[in-house]
Structure formats: C-alpha cells, structure tokens
CSV table of C-alpha atoms in Angstrom, one decimal:
chain,number,residue,atom,x,y,z
A,15,MET,CA,98.7,111.0,131.8
A,16,GLU,CA,96.4,110.1,128.9
A,17,LEU,CA,94.5,106.7,128.6
A,18,PHE,CA,93.6,105.8,125.1
A,19,VAL,CA,90.9,103.2,124.8
A,20,SER,CA,89.8,101.7,121.6
A,21,ASP,CA,86.9,99.6,120.2
A,22,LEU,CA,88.0,96.6,118.1
A,23,ASP,CA,85.6,95.6,115.3
A,24,GLY,CA,85.5,98.8,112.9
A,25,THR,CA,88.0,100.5,114.7
A,26,LEU,CA,91.3,99.0,115.7
A,27,LEU,CA,90.5,95.8,113.6
A,28,ASN,CA,90.9,96.0,109.9
A,29,LYS,CA,88.5,94.3,107.3
A,30,GLN,CA,89.9,91.0,108.1
A,31,SER,CA,89.2,91.4,111.8
A,32,GLU,CA,92.9,91.7,112.6
A,33,VAL,CA,95.3,94.1,114.1
A,34,SER,CA,97.3,94.8,111.0
A,35,GLN,CA,101.2,94.3,111.4
A,36,THR,CA,101.9,98.3,111.0
A,37,SER,CA,99.4,98.8,113.8
A,38,ARG,CA,101.0,96.3,116.0
A,39,GLN,CA,104.4,97.9,115.4
A,40,ILE,CA,103.3,101.2,115.8
A,41,ILE,CA,101.2,100.7,119.2
A,42,ASN,CA,103.9,98.4,120.5
A,43,ASP,CA,106.6,101.0,120.1
A,44,LEU,CA,104.2,103.6,121.8
A,45,ILE,CA,103.4,101.2,124.7
A,46,ASP,CA,107.3,100.8,125.2
A,47,LYS,CA,107.6,104.7,125.3
A,48,GLY,CA,104.9,104.9,128.0
A,49,VAL,CA,101.7,105.3,126.2
A,50,LYS,CA,98.8,103.9,128.2
A,51,PHE,CA,96.7,101.9,125.8
A,52,THR,CA,93.7,99.5,126.0
A,53,VAL,CA,90.6,98.1,124.4
A,54,ALA,CA,87.0,98.2,125.2
A,55,THR,CA,85.0,95.8,123.1
A,56,ALA,CA,81.7,93.8,122.9
A,57,ARG,CA,83.7,90.6,122.2
A,58,THR,CA,84.3,88.1,124.8
A,59,HIS,CA,87.9,87.0,125.9
A,60,ALA,CA,87.6,83.8,124.0
A,61,THR,CA,87.9,85.7,120.8
A,62,VAL,CA,89.9,88.7,122.1
A,63,ILE,CA,93.0,86.9,123.2
A,64,ASP,CA,93.5,85.7,119.8
A,65,LEU,CA,92.8,88.8,118.1
A,66,LEU,CA,95.3,90.8,120.3
A,67,GLU,CA,98.0,88.2,120.2
A,68,GLY,CA,101.5,90.4,119.6
A,69,LEU,CA,100.2,93.5,121.3
A,70,LYS,CA,102.1,94.6,124.3
A,71,ILE,CA,98.8,95.8,126.2
A,72,GLU,CA,99.7,95.8,130.1
A,73,MET,CA,96.7,97.1,131.2
A,74,PRO,CA,93.3,95.4,131.8
A,75,ILE,CA,91.0,95.3,129.0
A,76,ALA,CA,86.9,95.9,129.0
A,77,ILE,CA,85.1,93.2,127.3
A,78,MET,CA,81.4,92.3,126.6
A,79,ASN,CA,80.6,96.1,126.4
A,80,GLY,CA,81.8,96.5,130.2
A,81,VAL,CA,80.7,93.2,131.8
A,82,GLY,CA,84.2,92.2,132.6
A,83,ILE,CA,87.5,93.8,133.2
A,84,PHE,CA,89.9,91.2,131.9
A,85,ASP,CA,93.6,90.6,132.6
A,86,LEU,CA,95.2,89.5,129.3
A,87,LYS,CA,98.6,88.6,130.5
A,88,ASN,CA,97.2,86.4,133.5
A,89,ARG,CA,94.0,85.3,131.4
A,90,LYS,CA,91.7,86.2,134.5
A,91,TYR,CA,88.7,88.3,135.2
A,92,LEU,CA,89.4,91.2,137.6
A,93,GLU,CA,85.7,92.0,137.8
A,94,ILE,CA,82.4,90.7,136.5
A,95,VAL,CA,79.1,92.6,136.2
A,96,ASP,CA,76.5,89.7,136.0
A,97,LEU,CA,72.9,89.5,135.9
A,98,ALA,CA,70.9,88.9,139.0
A,99,LYS,CA,69.6,85.5,139.3
A,100,ASP,CA,66.1,86.5,139.5
A,101,THR,CA,66.4,89.0,136.7
A,102,THR,CA,67.7,85.9,134.4
A,103,MET,CA,64.9,83.7,135.4
A,104,SER,CA,62.2,86.6,134.6
A,105,VAL,CA,64.0,87.1,131.1
A,106,LEU,CA,63.8,83.2,130.6
A,107,ALA,CA,60.0,83.2,131.5
A,108,VAL,CA,59.5,85.9,128.7
A,109,PHE,CA,61.5,83.8,126.2
A,110,ASP,CA,59.5,80.5,127.2
A,111,SER,CA,56.1,82.2,126.8
A,112,LEU,CA,57.3,83.1,123.1
A,113,LYS,CA,58.8,79.8,122.5
A,114,LEU,CA,62.3,81.4,121.8
A,115,GLU,CA,65.6,79.4,122.4
A,116,PRO,CA,68.3,81.8,123.9
A,117,MET,CA,72.0,81.0,124.4
A,118,ILE,CA,73.2,81.9,127.9
A,119,TYR,CA,76.7,83.0,128.8
A,120,GLY,CA,78.0,81.8,132.1
A,121,ILE,CA,81.5,82.4,133.8
A,122,LYS,CA,83.1,80.2,136.6
A,123,ASP,CA,86.6,80.1,137.5
A,124,ASP,CA,87.5,82.3,134.4
A,125,GLN,CA,85.9,79.6,132.3
A,126,LEU,CA,83.2,81.1,129.8
A,127,SER,CA,80.6,78.7,128.8
A,128,VAL,CA,77.6,79.1,126.6
A,129,TYR,CA,74.5,77.1,127.5
A,130,TYR,CA,71.6,76.4,125.1
A,131,ARG,CA,68.9,73.8,125.1
A,132,GLU,CA,68.0,73.8,121.2
A,133,ILE,CA,69.2,75.5,118.0
A,134,ASN,CA,66.0,76.0,116.1
A,135,ASN,CA,66.7,78.6,113.2
A,136,GLU,CA,69.3,79.0,110.6
A,137,VAL,CA,70.4,82.3,112.1
A,138,ALA,CA,71.4,80.7,115.5
A,139,GLN,CA,72.9,77.8,113.5
A,140,ASP,CA,75.2,80.1,111.6
A,141,PHE,CA,76.3,82.0,115.1
A,142,TYR,CA,77.0,78.4,116.9
A,143,LEU,CA,78.9,77.2,113.8
A,144,GLY,CA,81.0,80.3,113.7
A,145,ARG,CA,81.9,80.0,117.4
A,146,CYS,CA,81.7,76.5,118.7
A,147,ASP,CA,85.4,75.6,118.0
A,148,LYS,CA,86.8,78.3,120.3
A,149,PRO,CA,89.0,76.8,122.8
A,150,LEU,CA,88.3,79.5,125.6
A,151,LYS,CA,84.3,79.4,125.1
A,152,THR,CA,82.6,76.1,125.5
A,153,PHE,CA,79.3,75.5,124.1
A,154,LYS,CA,77.0,73.0,126.1
A,155,GLN,CA,73.6,71.6,125.1
A,156,ILE,CA,71.7,71.2,128.2
A,157,GLN,CA,68.0,70.5,129.3
A,158,ASP,CA,67.5,73.0,132.0
A,159,PHE,CA,69.2,76.4,132.5
A,160,THR,CA,68.2,76.7,136.1
A,161,PRO,CA,71.5,74.8,137.8
A,162,TYR,CA,73.9,76.6,135.5
A,163,ILE,CA,72.0,80.1,136.6
A,164,GLN,CA,72.5,79.3,140.0
A,165,ASP,CA,76.0,78.0,139.9
A,166,GLU,CA,77.6,80.6,137.6
A,167,GLN,CA,77.6,84.2,136.9
A,168,ILE,CA,75.4,85.0,134.0
A,169,VAL,CA,77.0,87.6,132.0
A,170,ASN,CA,75.2,87.8,128.4
A,171,ILE,CA,72.0,86.3,126.9
A,172,LEU,CA,71.4,86.0,123.3
A,173,VAL,CA,68.5,85.2,121.1
A,174,PHE,CA,68.0,84.6,117.5
A,175,ASP,CA,64.5,84.3,115.9
A,176,LYS,CA,61.8,85.9,113.5
A,177,LEU,CA,62.1,89.7,113.8
A,178,GLU,CA,58.5,89.8,115.1
A,179,LEU,CA,59.3,87.6,117.9
A,180,ILE,CA,62.3,89.4,119.0
A,181,GLU,CA,60.5,92.7,119.0
A,182,GLU,CA,57.8,91.5,121.2
A,183,ALA,CA,60.4,89.9,123.6
A,184,TYR,CA,61.9,93.2,123.8
A,185,ARG,CA,58.7,95.0,124.5
A,186,GLN,CA,58.1,92.8,127.5
A,187,ILE,CA,61.6,92.7,128.7
A,188,GLN,CA,61.6,96.5,129.2
A,189,PHE,CA,59.4,95.7,132.4
A,190,ILE,CA,62.1,93.7,133.9
A,191,GLU,CA,64.5,95.8,136.2
A,192,GLY,CA,68.2,95.2,136.4
A,193,VAL,CA,68.8,94.1,132.5
A,194,SER,CA,69.7,96.0,129.5
A,195,ALA,CA,68.4,94.7,126.0
A,196,THR,CA,69.4,95.8,122.6
A,197,TYR,CA,67.9,94.0,119.2
A,198,TYR,CA,68.9,94.1,115.5
A,199,LYS,CA,68.0,93.0,112.1
A,200,THR,CA,70.2,90.4,110.8
A,201,ARG,CA,71.3,90.0,107.4
A,202,THR,CA,68.8,87.0,107.0
A,203,GLU,CA,65.6,88.8,105.9
A,204,GLY,CA,62.9,88.6,108.4
A,205,PHE,CA,65.4,87.6,111.3
A,206,GLY,CA,66.7,89.4,114.3
A,207,TYR,CA,68.9,89.1,117.6
A,208,MET,CA,68.6,90.4,120.9
A,209,GLU,CA,71.6,90.6,123.5
A,210,LEU,CA,71.1,91.2,127.3
A,211,TYR,CA,73.3,92.5,129.7
A,212,SER,CA,73.0,93.8,133.5
A,213,ALA,CA,72.0,97.3,133.4
A,214,ASN,CA,75.0,98.2,135.5
A,215,ALA,CA,77.2,97.1,132.4
A,216,SER,CA,78.2,99.6,129.8
A,217,LYS,CA,81.6,100.4,127.9
A,218,ALA,CA,81.2,103.8,130.0
A,219,ASN,CA,81.2,101.9,133.5
A,220,GLY,CA,84.2,99.5,131.9
A,221,ILE,CA,86.2,102.6,131.4
A,222,LYS,CA,85.5,103.9,135.1
A,223,ALA,CA,86.7,100.5,136.4
A,224,LEU,CA,89.6,100.7,134.5
A,225,ALA,CA,90.7,103.7,136.5
A,226,LYS,CA,91.6,101.5,139.5
A,227,TYR,CA,94.2,100.1,137.6
A,228,ALA,CA,96.1,103.0,136.3
A,229,ASP,CA,96.7,106.9,136.9
A,230,PHE,CA,95.3,109.0,134.2
A,231,SER,CA,94.1,112.4,133.8
A,232,LYS,CA,92.2,112.3,130.4
A,233,ILE,CA,90.3,109.5,128.5
A,234,ILE,CA,90.7,109.5,124.7
A,235,GLY,CA,88.3,106.9,123.2
A,236,PHE,CA,88.0,105.6,119.7
A,237,GLY,CA,84.9,103.8,118.2
A,238,ASP,CA,82.7,103.3,115.2
A,239,ASN,CA,79.3,102.3,116.3
A,240,LEU,CA,76.3,102.9,118.5
A,241,ASN,CA,77.6,100.7,121.5
A,242,ASP,CA,80.2,103.1,121.7
A,243,LEU,CA,78.1,106.1,122.5
A,244,PRO,CA,78.5,105.6,126.5
A,245,MET,CA,82.3,105.4,126.1
A,246,PHE,CA,82.2,108.7,123.7
A,247,GLU,CA,80.0,110.5,126.6
A,248,GLN,CA,82.6,109.3,129.2
A,249,ALA,CA,85.7,110.3,127.4
A,250,ASP,CA,87.3,113.5,127.4
A,251,GLU,CA,88.1,113.4,123.8
A,252,ALA,CA,86.5,110.6,121.3
A,253,TYR,CA,87.5,110.1,117.9
A,254,ALA,CA,85.4,108.2,115.1
A,255,PRO,CA,87.4,106.4,112.1
A,256,ALA,CA,85.9,107.5,108.8
A,257,ASN,CA,83.9,104.4,108.3
A,258,ALA,CA,82.2,105.0,111.6
A,259,VAL,CA,78.0,105.4,111.5
A,260,PRO,CA,76.7,108.9,111.5
A,261,GLU,CA,75.5,109.1,114.8
A,262,ILE,CA,79.1,108.4,116.4
A,263,LYS,CA,80.5,111.0,113.8
A,264,LYS,CA,78.2,113.7,114.9
A,265,ILE,CA,79.3,113.4,118.6
A,266,ALA,CA,82.9,112.6,118.1
A,267,THR,CA,85.7,115.0,118.9
A,268,GLY,CA,87.0,114.4,115.5
A,269,VAL,CA,87.0,112.1,112.4
A,270,ILE,CA,90.1,110.4,111.7
A,271,GLY,CA,91.3,107.8,109.0
A,272,HIS,CA,89.6,104.5,108.0
A,273,HIS,CA,89.9,101.6,110.2
A,274,ASN,CA,91.3,99.3,107.2
A,275,GLU,CA,94.3,102.1,107.0
A,276,ASP,CA,95.7,101.9,110.4
A,277,ALA,CA,93.8,104.9,111.6
A,278,ILE,CA,94.1,104.4,115.3
A,279,ALA,CA,97.8,103.6,115.4
A,280,LEU,CA,98.6,106.5,113.1
A,281,TYR,CA,96.8,108.8,114.9
A,282,LEU,CA,98.3,107.7,118.2
A,283,GLN,CA,101.7,108.1,116.8
A,284,GLU,CA,100.9,111.6,115.6
A,285,ARG,CA,99.6,112.7,119.0
A,286,TYR,CA,102.7,111.4,120.7
A,287,HIS,CA,105.0,113.2,118.3
A,288,GLN,CA,102.8,116.3,119.0
A,289,ASN,CA,103.0,116.0,122.6
A,290,ASN,CA,106.8,115.4,123.0
A,291,GLN,CA,107.8,118.0,120.5
C-alpha cells in the first residue's frame, strides 16, 4: 500500500491558495477507491481546515512542519511536539536582549492561541492583520508570556523585525539546545522573520508519526520548497511540481506539472491507472 503525502502551498494549492474543483474531484474519487492520501504542511489547523474543506481526507495530517498530527474529522490534535519550557524561556531572553517582540503559539484543549506583547513594525502588523480574524486561531495581547508558557504547549515562535536583528538573534539561538530556527528575508526591504519549533519537529518526523495511523509500505511525497527537504529524504519517492525551487527539483525522483494546473491530482490519477491496468 502506498501513502501519498503532499505539501499545500505551491504544491496541492493553486495560485489562489485553493484546492481547485478539478483536484478535489480527482482526489476524492481516488480516496473512494482506496488511495491513501494526506498532507504535510507548515500551516496551522486554523487555516488548513478551511483549505481542505470538501476533500475526503480520512487520515490524520501533519501540520506546522510536523509539530502536530491533527485529526481533521474530529478537529483534535493526536500528537503535539512542543518546545520545552526552559528552552522557550531561553529563546525569550535572547529576544528581550535585542528588544524583539515575538508571537508565541500555544495549544491548550485543541485551541490554538497566539500571544504577543506588542506589534512594533509594519511587517508584523501585516502578518497580524492577515490572520487575526480566524475563528480557530485567537490572537491575544498580553503583558507577560510566562504564565502562558507554563500553562500551555508552546509549539511555534515567530518574530519579525529588521534583518540585522533577526540575523543576530538567529546566531545566538544556535547555542540553545532543543530548538530549530529558520529565518528569511521578507518582501519589505531590510526586514526579515524567524520561526522556531522544537528540534524534534519536522515534516519527516511528522510522516513517521503518521505510520501509527495507517498501514503502508511506501511513501510518495510532493513538495516545492526547502522546508520539504526532510520529507523528501524520508520518502521512498518524491516529486516536485514544475514551479518548485531548484534545490527540491535536484533531489526529486521526478518533476511533474505546475501546481496551478492540478499537477498533484493528475499525477495521482495517472499512477492509479498504471497500478491497476
């Protein structure tokens, strides 16, 4: 039995960040025929639930780059890989020394909350405004992170600021055990953002966790960006859409169609027909 695992943005989703009607129909038909299909994404359940509306995915999904294994049907977390309390406090000490204002994602009773003290730049403001009205993700302004860190499972930390400050924070955080950090330049000139997870969280480990919920002998992965590299290394076969970054294409088993042209669904359909001739 083969398990197919797809990234969302730039892979299963089209340019409108949607699963097209064509992809939805094809994938649902294949699931009805017994094909095992799920997703592994950097997104939280707060956005994934709406994005996957109408898809008959029965398996759990891996979200937040493997931080959570989530049951779509019952809307509950089956597994959470959180940051240790002392690790989180060490990260905050670095941010405080550089006067950086992070957003901290906590989970309690399957509710995702994002805590922040202050939004102090335009990049953070744009991020907040684009997400603050999601019913399954509540933003809360607070004065002190400590009570929430102690009371909830901290799964993700984001920070947006001038690139030189982000780079310095990244340099210092490399000395903290138990945390994985990645930073990027933003579209706003001179700014960057960093995201932090537990060092035990990755799409690869998320896929390993999915093994508990389905019987399969082979994993076939789909992805377009650098955060899909761990999944590609874990998969028996891995395919990149035509729009993928060069690093992903280089290690992929093969390059298929463009994400805006139903590439994943059409590949699944073709493979199913080949396997059942």
